[in-house]
XYZ file of C-alpha atoms in Angstrom:
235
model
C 0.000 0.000 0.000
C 1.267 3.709 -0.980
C 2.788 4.950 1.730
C 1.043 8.448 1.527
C -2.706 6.800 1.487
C -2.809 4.219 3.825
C -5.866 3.022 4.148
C -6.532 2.979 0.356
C -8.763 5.294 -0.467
C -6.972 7.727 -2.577
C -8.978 6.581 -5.673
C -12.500 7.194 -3.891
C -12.654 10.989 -4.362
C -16.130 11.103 -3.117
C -15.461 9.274 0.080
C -16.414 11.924 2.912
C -15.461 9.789 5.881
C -14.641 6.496 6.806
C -15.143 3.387 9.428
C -16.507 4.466 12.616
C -16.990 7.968 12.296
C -18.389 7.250 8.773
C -21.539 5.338 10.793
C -21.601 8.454 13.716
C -21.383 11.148 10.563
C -25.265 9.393 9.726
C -26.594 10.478 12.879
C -28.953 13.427 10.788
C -30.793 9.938 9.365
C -33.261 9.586 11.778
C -34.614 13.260 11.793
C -35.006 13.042 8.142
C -37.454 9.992 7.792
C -40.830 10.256 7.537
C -43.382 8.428 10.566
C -44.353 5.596 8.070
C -39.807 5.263 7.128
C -39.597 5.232 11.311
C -40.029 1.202 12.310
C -38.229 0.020 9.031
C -35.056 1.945 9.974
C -35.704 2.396 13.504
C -36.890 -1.571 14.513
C -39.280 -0.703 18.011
C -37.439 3.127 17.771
C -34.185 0.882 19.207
C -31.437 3.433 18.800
C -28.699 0.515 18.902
C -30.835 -1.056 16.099
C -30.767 1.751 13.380
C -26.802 2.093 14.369
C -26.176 -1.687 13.942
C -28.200 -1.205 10.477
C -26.238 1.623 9.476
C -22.763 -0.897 10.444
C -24.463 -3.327 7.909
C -24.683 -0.527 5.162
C -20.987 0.001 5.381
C -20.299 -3.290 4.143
C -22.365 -2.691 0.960
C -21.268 0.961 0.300
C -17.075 0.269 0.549
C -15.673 -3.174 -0.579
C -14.400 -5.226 2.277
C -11.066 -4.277 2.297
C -12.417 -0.718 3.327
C -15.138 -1.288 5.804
C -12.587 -3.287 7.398
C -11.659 0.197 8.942
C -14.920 0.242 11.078
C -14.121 -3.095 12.733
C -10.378 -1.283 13.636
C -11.759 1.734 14.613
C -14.100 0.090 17.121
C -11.291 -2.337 18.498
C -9.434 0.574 18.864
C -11.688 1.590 21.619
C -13.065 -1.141 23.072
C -8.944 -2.258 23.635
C -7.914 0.785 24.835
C -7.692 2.406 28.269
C -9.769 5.134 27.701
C -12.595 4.920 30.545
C -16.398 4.322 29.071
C -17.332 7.954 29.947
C -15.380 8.965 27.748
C -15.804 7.068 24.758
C -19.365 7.879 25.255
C -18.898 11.633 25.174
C -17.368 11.314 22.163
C -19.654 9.018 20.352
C -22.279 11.697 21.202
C -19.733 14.708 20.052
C -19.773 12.954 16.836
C -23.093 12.331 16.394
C -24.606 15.157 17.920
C -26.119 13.481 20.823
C -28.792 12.546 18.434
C -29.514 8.220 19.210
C -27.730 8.018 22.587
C -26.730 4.122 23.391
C -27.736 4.738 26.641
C -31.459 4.924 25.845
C -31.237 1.200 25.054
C -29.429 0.875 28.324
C -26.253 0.054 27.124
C -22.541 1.681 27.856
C -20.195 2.778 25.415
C -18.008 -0.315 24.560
C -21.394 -2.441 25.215
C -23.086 -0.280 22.174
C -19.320 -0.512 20.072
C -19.652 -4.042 20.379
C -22.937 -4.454 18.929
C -21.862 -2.390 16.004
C -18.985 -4.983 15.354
C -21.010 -7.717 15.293
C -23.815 -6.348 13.135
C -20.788 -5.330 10.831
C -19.275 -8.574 11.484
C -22.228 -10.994 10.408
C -22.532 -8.825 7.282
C -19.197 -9.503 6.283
C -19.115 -12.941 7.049
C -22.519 -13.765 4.774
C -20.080 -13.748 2.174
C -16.693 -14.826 4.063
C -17.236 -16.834 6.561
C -13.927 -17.263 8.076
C -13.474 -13.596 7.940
C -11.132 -12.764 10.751
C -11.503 -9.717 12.217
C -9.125 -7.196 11.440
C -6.508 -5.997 14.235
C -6.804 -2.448 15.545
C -3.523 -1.170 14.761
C -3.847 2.535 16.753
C -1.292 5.466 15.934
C -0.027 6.165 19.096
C 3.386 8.000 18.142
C 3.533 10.705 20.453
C 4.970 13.358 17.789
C 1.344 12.204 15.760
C -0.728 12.784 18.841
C 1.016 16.211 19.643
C 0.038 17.038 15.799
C -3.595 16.471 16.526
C -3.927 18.219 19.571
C -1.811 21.061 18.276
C -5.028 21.677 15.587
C -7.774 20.954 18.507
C -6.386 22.830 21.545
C -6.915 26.122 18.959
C -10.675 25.680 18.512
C -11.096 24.021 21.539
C -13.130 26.997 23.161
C -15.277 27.599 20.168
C -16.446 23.677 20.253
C -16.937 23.474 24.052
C -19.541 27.078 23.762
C -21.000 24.926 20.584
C -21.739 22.095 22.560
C -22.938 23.667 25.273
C -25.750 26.571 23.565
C -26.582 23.369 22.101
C -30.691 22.530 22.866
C -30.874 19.449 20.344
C -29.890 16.138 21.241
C -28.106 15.255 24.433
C -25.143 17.405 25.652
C -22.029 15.684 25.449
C -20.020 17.334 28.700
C -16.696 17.741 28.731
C -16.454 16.681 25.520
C -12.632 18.073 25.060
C -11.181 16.046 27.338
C -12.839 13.071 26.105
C -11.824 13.672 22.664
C -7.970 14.472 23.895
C -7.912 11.002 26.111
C -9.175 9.760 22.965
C -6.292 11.061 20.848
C -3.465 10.322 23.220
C -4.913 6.944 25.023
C -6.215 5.487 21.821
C -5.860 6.082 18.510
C -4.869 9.542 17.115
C -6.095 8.828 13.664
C -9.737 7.892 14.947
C -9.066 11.122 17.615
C -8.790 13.764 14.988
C -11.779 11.883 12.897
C -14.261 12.225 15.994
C -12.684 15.879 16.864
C -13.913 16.656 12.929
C -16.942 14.666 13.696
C -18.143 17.019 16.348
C -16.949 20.181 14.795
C -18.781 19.189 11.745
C -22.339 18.371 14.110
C -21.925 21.221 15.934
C -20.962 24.007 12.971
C -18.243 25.301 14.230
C -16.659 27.864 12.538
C -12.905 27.805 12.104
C -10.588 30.598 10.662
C -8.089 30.195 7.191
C -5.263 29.083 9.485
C -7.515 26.046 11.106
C -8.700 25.104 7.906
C -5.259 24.617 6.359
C -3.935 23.187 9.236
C -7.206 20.284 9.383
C -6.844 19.212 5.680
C -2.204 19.276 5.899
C -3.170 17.093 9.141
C -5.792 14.805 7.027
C -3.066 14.853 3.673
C -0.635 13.425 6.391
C -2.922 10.645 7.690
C -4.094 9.968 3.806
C -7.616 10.172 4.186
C -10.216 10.870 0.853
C -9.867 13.944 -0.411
C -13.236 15.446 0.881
C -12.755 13.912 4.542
C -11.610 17.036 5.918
C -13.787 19.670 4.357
C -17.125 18.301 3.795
C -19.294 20.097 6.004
C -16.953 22.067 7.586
C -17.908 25.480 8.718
C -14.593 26.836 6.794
C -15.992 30.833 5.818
C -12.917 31.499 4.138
């Protein structure tokens, strides 16, 4: 694989996000349908249900080799150190609080879990011994220094986002959560939520943010749209 696109998605130009924060970037879905759309995407209004369907999707809208990065991106959670609290602030940064996990009673790896094996059993209907694929986090410290160096900027403006916020539930201290998340986890899927929730929440970001996001996003290799689709960039 080319070392400057590692995860192999330099020829989808229309990708706008990928693996687990391509399944949170959906979470507008369920506002859209209409009452009769509700119980075939929403099975008994289940929240964990419409995520675990929108898990399935992934498999049919990237070939395997790419929705292979949700199964990583949830490992690289559910493995790491970073308390439950946390992970479920920023699955609700990311998603705008909309479909909280918690409203089927379940914690944050509990819910991550579910995804995997809805994602999982789609898979293997066509693979059967598909083995799951290991998390591989970026943890080099000079990474995770790059990614907070483009938060801790903006950090201000996303924490008064969140909280004027009246729509969905609040996801407090939602910062610190994505910053454990960054250096505790996985840098790559840090940034991606960070984007996630400055995407939900419109924040607005200057020139100099906006160049520094998409040199950060060249570096990891994402899709070329990644970045700046929906970004509140009024340059």
């Amino acid at each position: 694989m080319d070392d400057a696109d590692p995860y192999g998605y330099g020829e989808d130009v229309h990708v706008a996000d990928i693996g687990l924060t391509w399944v949170a970037s959906k979470w507008s879905i369920p506002e859209a349908l209409l009452p009769e759309d509700v119980e075939r995407y929403i099975p008994g209004g289940s929240p964990s249900a419409f995520w675990s369907g929108v898990a399935e999707v992934a498999v049919d809208d990237f070939d395997r080799s790419k929705a292979r990065q949700l199964g990583q991106d949830i490992r690289r959670l559910v493995e790491s150190p970073v308390p439950d609290e946390a992970i479920h602030t920023v699955w609700l940064g990311a998603t705008h609080g909309v479909l909280d996990p918690a409203g089927d009673g379940l914690d944050a790896r509990s819910f991550l879990l579910q995804l995997e094996e809805a994602w999982l059993a789609r898979v293997r209907r066509e693979d059967a011994a598909y083995p799951p694929p290991p998390p591989e986090p970026v943890v080099d410290e000079e990474v995770c220094r790059a990614v907070l160096g483009v938060l801790q900027p903006v950090a201000d403006d996303l924490d008064r986002a969140v909280r004027a916020t009246s729509y969905g539930v609040v996801p407090t201290g939602l910062v610190p959560a994505l910053e454990q998340v960054v250096t505790d986890a996985c840098a790559d899927l840090g940034y991606r939520l960070f984007l996630g929730a400055m995407k939900a929440y419109f924040v607005e970001i200057d020139q100099r943010s906006h160049d520094a996001f998409r040199a950060l996003g060249e570096r990891f290799g994402y899709p070329e749209f990644l970045v700046g689709d929906n970004l509140n960039h009024q340059g």
